[in-house]
């Protein structure tokens, strides 16, 4: 906020008498509009809502129920950012519409060291409940994935994979 000071003359009679008044004026943004509260990056919710985490997604992560699909989507995103894997698992619908039929391991490759490995495989499945442009009904679909695995503390973990979807 900037403070401006100046001298004003209080009318013609006051000028004749040599009387002057000093007036301090404060200039704030928005002509009287209260300053918008800025949220620090540490307190901001990762979902991008503009709210603090404690007032946005944290109540859902603590057991509250999102009331809309958007709230669920935002809270899932924030859960991923914060590593709240149990929450992510808790809000995932059980999918019983996929019927996996067959698996074929295409290749197994070592990684850059003994704690990394890759497996390329092809899987066949039927997706009975798929909607939209990719709907296949009861038809068998297939995809090929090259999965990356890392060993941490002696335990192999799936990290990620690159899929190539086939029709």
PDB file of C-alpha atoms in Angstrom:
ATOM      1  CA  UNK A   1       0.000   0.000   0.000  1.00  0.00           C
ATOM      2  CA  UNK A   2       1.325   3.435  -0.876  1.00  0.00           C
ATOM      3  CA  UNK A   3       0.748   6.508   1.329  1.00  0.00           C
ATOM      4  CA  UNK A   4       0.637   9.823  -0.443  1.00  0.00           C
ATOM      5  CA  UNK A   5       0.832  13.107   1.440  1.00  0.00           C
ATOM      6  CA  UNK A   6      -0.056  16.500   0.088  1.00  0.00           C
ATOM      7  CA  UNK A   7      -1.153  19.957   1.046  1.00  0.00           C
ATOM      8  CA  UNK A   8      -4.577  21.259   0.189  1.00  0.00           C
ATOM      9  CA  UNK A   9      -6.037  24.671   0.614  1.00  0.00           C
ATOM     10  CA  UNK A  10      -9.361  24.729   2.423  1.00  0.00           C
ATOM     11  CA  UNK A  11     -11.245  27.240   0.296  1.00  0.00           C
ATOM     12  CA  UNK A  12     -10.677  30.839  -0.802  1.00  0.00           C
ATOM     13  CA  UNK A  13     -11.138  32.317   2.688  1.00  0.00           C
ATOM     14  CA  UNK A  14      -8.604  29.943   4.169  1.00  0.00           C
ATOM     15  CA  UNK A  15      -6.128  30.803   1.430  1.00  0.00           C
ATOM     16  CA  UNK A  16      -6.459  34.485   2.248  1.00  0.00           C
ATOM     17  CA  UNK A  17      -5.794  33.732   5.911  1.00  0.00           C
ATOM     18  CA  UNK A  18      -2.749  31.624   4.966  1.00  0.00           C
ATOM     19  CA  UNK A  19      -4.210  28.505   6.539  1.00  0.00           C
ATOM     20  CA  UNK A  20      -3.381  25.148   5.069  1.00  0.00           C
ATOM     21  CA  UNK A  21      -4.377  21.623   5.988  1.00  0.00           C
ATOM     22  CA  UNK A  22      -2.362  18.454   5.432  1.00  0.00           C
ATOM     23  CA  UNK A  23      -4.135  15.363   4.233  1.00  0.00           C
ATOM     24  CA  UNK A  24      -2.681  11.847   4.054  1.00  0.00           C
ATOM     25  CA  UNK A  25      -4.179   9.622   1.402  1.00  0.00           C
ATOM     26  CA  UNK A  26      -3.727   5.861   1.203  1.00  0.00           C
ATOM     27  CA  UNK A  27      -3.805   4.194  -2.185  1.00  0.00           C
ATOM     28  CA  UNK A  28      -4.847   0.558  -2.044  1.00  0.00           C
ATOM     29  CA  UNK A  29      -5.534  -1.730  -4.960  1.00  0.00           C
ATOM     30  CA  UNK A  30      -9.119  -1.899  -6.099  1.00  0.00           C
ATOM     31  CA  UNK A  31     -10.401   1.410  -4.715  1.00  0.00           C
ATOM     32  CA  UNK A  32     -11.479   0.112  -1.339  1.00  0.00           C
ATOM     33  CA  UNK A  33     -11.804  -3.527  -2.366  1.00  0.00           C
ATOM     34  CA  UNK A  34     -10.315  -5.764   0.323  1.00  0.00           C
ATOM     35  CA  UNK A  35      -7.048  -7.337  -0.737  1.00  0.00           C
ATOM     36  CA  UNK A  36      -7.461 -10.906  -1.958  1.00  0.00           C
ATOM     37  CA  UNK A  37      -5.984 -13.478   0.380  1.00  0.00           C
ATOM     38  CA  UNK A  38      -3.125 -15.263  -1.337  1.00  0.00           C
ATOM     39  CA  UNK A  39      -2.528 -18.891  -0.458  1.00  0.00           C
ATOM     40  CA  UNK A  40       1.034 -20.108  -0.135  1.00  0.00           C
ATOM     41  CA  UNK A  41       2.093 -23.010  -2.322  1.00  0.00           C
ATOM     42  CA  UNK A  42       2.646 -25.089   0.823  1.00  0.00           C
ATOM     43  CA  UNK A  43      -0.987 -24.619   1.920  1.00  0.00           C
ATOM     44  CA  UNK A  44      -2.645 -24.671  -1.516  1.00  0.00           C
ATOM     45  CA  UNK A  45      -4.541 -27.781  -2.519  1.00  0.00           C
ATOM     46  CA  UNK A  46      -2.709 -29.650  -5.295  1.00  0.00           C
ATOM     47  CA  UNK A  47      -5.964 -30.077  -7.254  1.00  0.00           C
ATOM     48  CA  UNK A  48      -5.819 -26.474  -8.470  1.00  0.00           C
ATOM     49  CA  UNK A  49      -9.097 -25.327  -6.910  1.00  0.00           C
ATOM     50  CA  UNK A  50      -7.502 -22.212  -5.430  1.00  0.00           C
ATOM     51  CA  UNK A  51      -8.475 -23.315  -1.918  1.00  0.00           C
ATOM     52  CA  UNK A  52      -6.246 -24.385   0.930  1.00  0.00           C
ATOM     53  CA  UNK A  53      -5.761 -28.153   1.154  1.00  0.00           C
ATOM     54  CA  UNK A  54      -7.417 -28.229   4.602  1.00  0.00           C
ATOM     55  CA  UNK A  55     -10.575 -26.669   3.136  1.00  0.00           C
ATOM     56  CA  UNK A  56     -10.595 -28.669  -0.090  1.00  0.00           C
ATOM     57  CA  UNK A  57      -9.419 -32.275  -0.467  1.00  0.00           C
ATOM     58  CA  UNK A  58      -8.056 -33.017   3.006  1.00  0.00           C
ATOM     59  CA  UNK A  59     -11.529 -33.711   4.491  1.00  0.00           C
ATOM     60  CA  UNK A  60     -12.053 -36.429   1.855  1.00  0.00           C
ATOM     61  CA  UNK A  61      -8.618 -37.897   2.525  1.00  0.00           C
ATOM     62  CA  UNK A  62      -9.574 -38.026   6.216  1.00  0.00           C
ATOM     63  CA  UNK A  63     -12.726 -40.072   5.532  1.00  0.00           C
ATOM     64  CA  UNK A  64     -15.311 -37.569   4.270  1.00  0.00           C
ATOM     65  CA  UNK A  65     -17.321 -38.383   1.163  1.00  0.00           C
ATOM     66  CA  UNK A  66     -16.963 -36.258  -1.986  1.00  0.00           C
ATOM     67  CA  UNK A  67     -20.385 -34.987  -3.008  1.00  0.00           C
ATOM     68  CA  UNK A  68     -19.750 -34.672  -6.738  1.00  0.00           C
ATOM     69  CA  UNK A  69     -17.717 -36.421  -9.447  1.00  0.00           C
ATOM     70  CA  UNK A  70     -15.535 -33.301  -9.711  1.00  0.00           C
ATOM     71  CA  UNK A  71     -14.723 -33.410  -5.995  1.00  0.00           C
ATOM     72  CA  UNK A  72     -13.817 -37.092  -6.314  1.00  0.00           C
ATOM     73  CA  UNK A  73     -11.619 -36.441  -9.354  1.00  0.00           C
ATOM     74  CA  UNK A  74      -9.851 -33.545  -7.619  1.00  0.00           C
ATOM     75  CA  UNK A  75      -9.372 -35.534  -4.407  1.00  0.00           C
ATOM     76  CA  UNK A  76      -7.967 -38.497  -6.361  1.00  0.00           C
ATOM     77  CA  UNK A  77      -5.479 -36.186  -8.078  1.00  0.00           C
ATOM     78  CA  UNK A  78      -4.451 -34.678  -4.735  1.00  0.00           C
ATOM     79  CA  UNK A  79      -4.190 -38.183  -3.308  1.00  0.00           C
ATOM     80  CA  UNK A  80      -1.735 -39.131  -6.046  1.00  0.00           C
ATOM     81  CA  UNK A  81       0.307 -35.965  -5.448  1.00  0.00           C
ATOM     82  CA  UNK A  82       0.448 -36.639  -1.703  1.00  0.00           C
ATOM     83  CA  UNK A  83       1.050 -40.372  -2.047  1.00  0.00           C
ATOM     84  CA  UNK A  84      -2.194 -41.365  -0.301  1.00  0.00           C
ATOM     85  CA  UNK A  85      -2.376 -44.781  -1.941  1.00  0.00           C
ATOM     86  CA  UNK A  86      -4.934 -46.235   0.463  1.00  0.00           C
ATOM     87  CA  UNK A  87      -7.303 -43.363  -0.392  1.00  0.00           C
ATOM     88  CA  UNK A  88      -6.773 -43.969  -4.123  1.00  0.00           C
ATOM     89  CA  UNK A  89      -7.575 -47.646  -3.610  1.00  0.00           C
ATOM     90  CA  UNK A  90     -10.596 -46.880  -1.403  1.00  0.00           C
ATOM     91  CA  UNK A  91     -12.305 -44.727  -4.051  1.00  0.00           C
ATOM     92  CA  UNK A  92     -11.680 -47.077  -6.970  1.00  0.00           C
ATOM     93  CA  UNK A  93     -14.756 -48.954  -8.144  1.00  0.00           C
ATOM     94  CA  UNK A  94     -14.516 -52.696  -8.324  1.00  0.00           C
ATOM     95  CA  UNK A  95     -14.477 -53.576 -11.986  1.00  0.00           C
ATOM     96  CA  UNK A  96     -15.943 -56.957 -12.720  1.00  0.00           C
ATOM     97  CA  UNK A  97     -16.616 -56.247 -16.376  1.00  0.00           C
ATOM     98  CA  UNK A  98     -13.128 -57.253 -17.513  1.00  0.00           C
ATOM     99  CA  UNK A  99     -12.631 -60.882 -18.235  1.00  0.00           C
ATOM    100  CA  UNK A 100      -8.954 -61.647 -18.783  1.00  0.00           C
ATOM    101  CA  UNK A 101      -8.544 -64.700 -20.980  1.00  0.00           C
ATOM    102  CA  UNK A 102      -4.892 -65.176 -21.782  1.00  0.00           C
ATOM    103  CA  UNK A 103      -1.368 -63.919 -21.051  1.00  0.00           C
ATOM    104  CA  UNK A 104       1.732 -64.381 -23.170  1.00  0.00           C
ATOM    105  CA  UNK A 105       5.154 -63.193 -21.974  1.00  0.00           C
ATOM    106  CA  UNK A 106       6.973 -61.885 -25.049  1.00  0.00           C
ATOM    107  CA  UNK A 107      10.328 -60.907 -23.523  1.00  0.00           C
ATOM    108  CA  UNK A 108      12.199 -60.446 -20.252  1.00  0.00           C
ATOM    109  CA  UNK A 109      15.039 -57.903 -20.159  1.00  0.00           C
ATOM    110  CA  UNK A 110      17.447 -56.799 -17.449  1.00  0.00           C
ATOM    111  CA  UNK A 111      17.546 -53.125 -16.502  1.00  0.00           C
ATOM    112  CA  UNK A 112      20.482 -50.823 -15.949  1.00  0.00           C
ATOM    113  CA  UNK A 113      21.345 -52.751 -12.751  1.00  0.00           C
ATOM    114  CA  UNK A 114      20.233 -55.877 -10.881  1.00  0.00           C
ATOM    115  CA  UNK A 115      17.351 -53.999  -9.216  1.00  0.00           C
ATOM    116  CA  UNK A 116      15.557 -53.095 -12.448  1.00  0.00           C
ATOM    117  CA  UNK A 117      13.884 -55.325 -14.987  1.00  0.00           C
ATOM    118  CA  UNK A 118      11.455 -55.208 -17.897  1.00  0.00           C
ATOM    119  CA  UNK A 119       8.790 -57.680 -18.984  1.00  0.00           C
ATOM    120  CA  UNK A 120       6.948 -57.309 -22.282  1.00  0.00           C
ATOM    121  CA  UNK A 121       3.694 -59.224 -22.466  1.00  0.00           C
ATOM    122  CA  UNK A 122       0.469 -59.489 -24.397  1.00  0.00           C
ATOM    123  CA  UNK A 123      -2.884 -59.958 -22.683  1.00  0.00           C
ATOM    124  CA  UNK A 124      -6.307 -60.796 -24.107  1.00  0.00           C
ATOM    125  CA  UNK A 125      -9.564 -59.812 -22.421  1.00  0.00           C
ATOM    126  CA  UNK A 126     -13.243 -59.133 -22.965  1.00  0.00           C
ATOM    127  CA  UNK A 127     -14.690 -55.859 -21.782  1.00  0.00           C
ATOM    128  CA  UNK A 128     -18.419 -56.396 -21.449  1.00  0.00           C
ATOM    129  CA  UNK A 129     -19.237 -52.965 -20.090  1.00  0.00           C
ATOM    130  CA  UNK A 130     -17.242 -50.566 -22.211  1.00  0.00           C
ATOM    131  CA  UNK A 131     -19.120 -47.575 -23.595  1.00  0.00           C
ATOM    132  CA  UNK A 132     -18.417 -45.026 -26.274  1.00  0.00           C
ATOM    133  CA  UNK A 133     -16.232 -45.222 -29.355  1.00  0.00           C
ATOM    134  CA  UNK A 134     -14.101 -48.075 -28.019  1.00  0.00           C
ATOM    135  CA  UNK A 135     -17.089 -50.272 -27.170  1.00  0.00           C
ATOM    136  CA  UNK A 136     -16.381 -53.824 -28.178  1.00  0.00           C
ATOM    137  CA  UNK A 137     -19.189 -55.717 -26.464  1.00  0.00           C
ATOM    138  CA  UNK A 138     -18.154 -59.322 -25.927  1.00  0.00           C
ATOM    139  CA  UNK A 139     -15.345 -59.213 -28.484  1.00  0.00           C
ATOM    140  CA  UNK A 140     -11.876 -60.105 -27.330  1.00  0.00           C
ATOM    141  CA  UNK A 141      -9.409 -57.225 -27.187  1.00  0.00           C
ATOM    142  CA  UNK A 142      -5.673 -57.339 -26.684  1.00  0.00           C
ATOM    143  CA  UNK A 143      -2.821 -55.089 -25.705  1.00  0.00           C
ATOM    144  CA  UNK A 144       0.945 -55.352 -25.434  1.00  0.00           C
ATOM    145  CA  UNK A 145       2.740 -53.758 -22.501  1.00  0.00           C
ATOM    146  CA  UNK A 146       6.394 -53.295 -21.639  1.00  0.00           C
ATOM    147  CA  UNK A 147       6.355 -53.132 -17.835  1.00  0.00           C
ATOM    148  CA  UNK A 148       9.154 -51.727 -15.703  1.00  0.00           C
ATOM    149  CA  UNK A 149       9.900 -53.237 -12.294  1.00  0.00           C
ATOM    150  CA  UNK A 150      12.228 -52.081  -9.504  1.00  0.00           C
ATOM    151  CA  UNK A 151      13.443 -54.022  -6.491  1.00  0.00           C
ATOM    152  CA  UNK A 152      13.341 -52.100  -3.206  1.00  0.00           C
ATOM    153  CA  UNK A 153      14.489 -53.784   0.005  1.00  0.00           C
ATOM    154  CA  UNK A 154      14.384 -57.147  -1.736  1.00  0.00           C
ATOM    155  CA  UNK A 155      10.784 -56.705  -2.960  1.00  0.00           C
ATOM    156  CA  UNK A 156       9.954 -56.372  -6.674  1.00  0.00           C
ATOM    157  CA  UNK A 157       7.492 -53.549  -7.429  1.00  0.00           C
ATOM    158  CA  UNK A 158       5.644 -52.610 -10.623  1.00  0.00           C
ATOM    159  CA  UNK A 159       6.625 -49.044 -11.558  1.00  0.00           C
ATOM    160  CA  UNK A 160       4.974 -48.278 -14.890  1.00  0.00           C
ATOM    161  CA  UNK A 161       4.373 -49.578 -18.364  1.00  0.00           C
ATOM    162  CA  UNK A 162       3.973 -48.529 -21.962  1.00  0.00           C
ATOM    163  CA  UNK A 163       0.888 -50.014 -23.617  1.00  0.00           C
ATOM    164  CA  UNK A 164       0.141 -50.619 -27.260  1.00  0.00           C
ATOM    165  CA  UNK A 165      -3.594 -51.294 -27.616  1.00  0.00           C
ATOM    166  CA  UNK A 166      -4.671 -53.597 -30.400  1.00  0.00           C
ATOM    167  CA  UNK A 167      -8.136 -53.999 -31.873  1.00  0.00           C
TER     168      UNK A 167
END
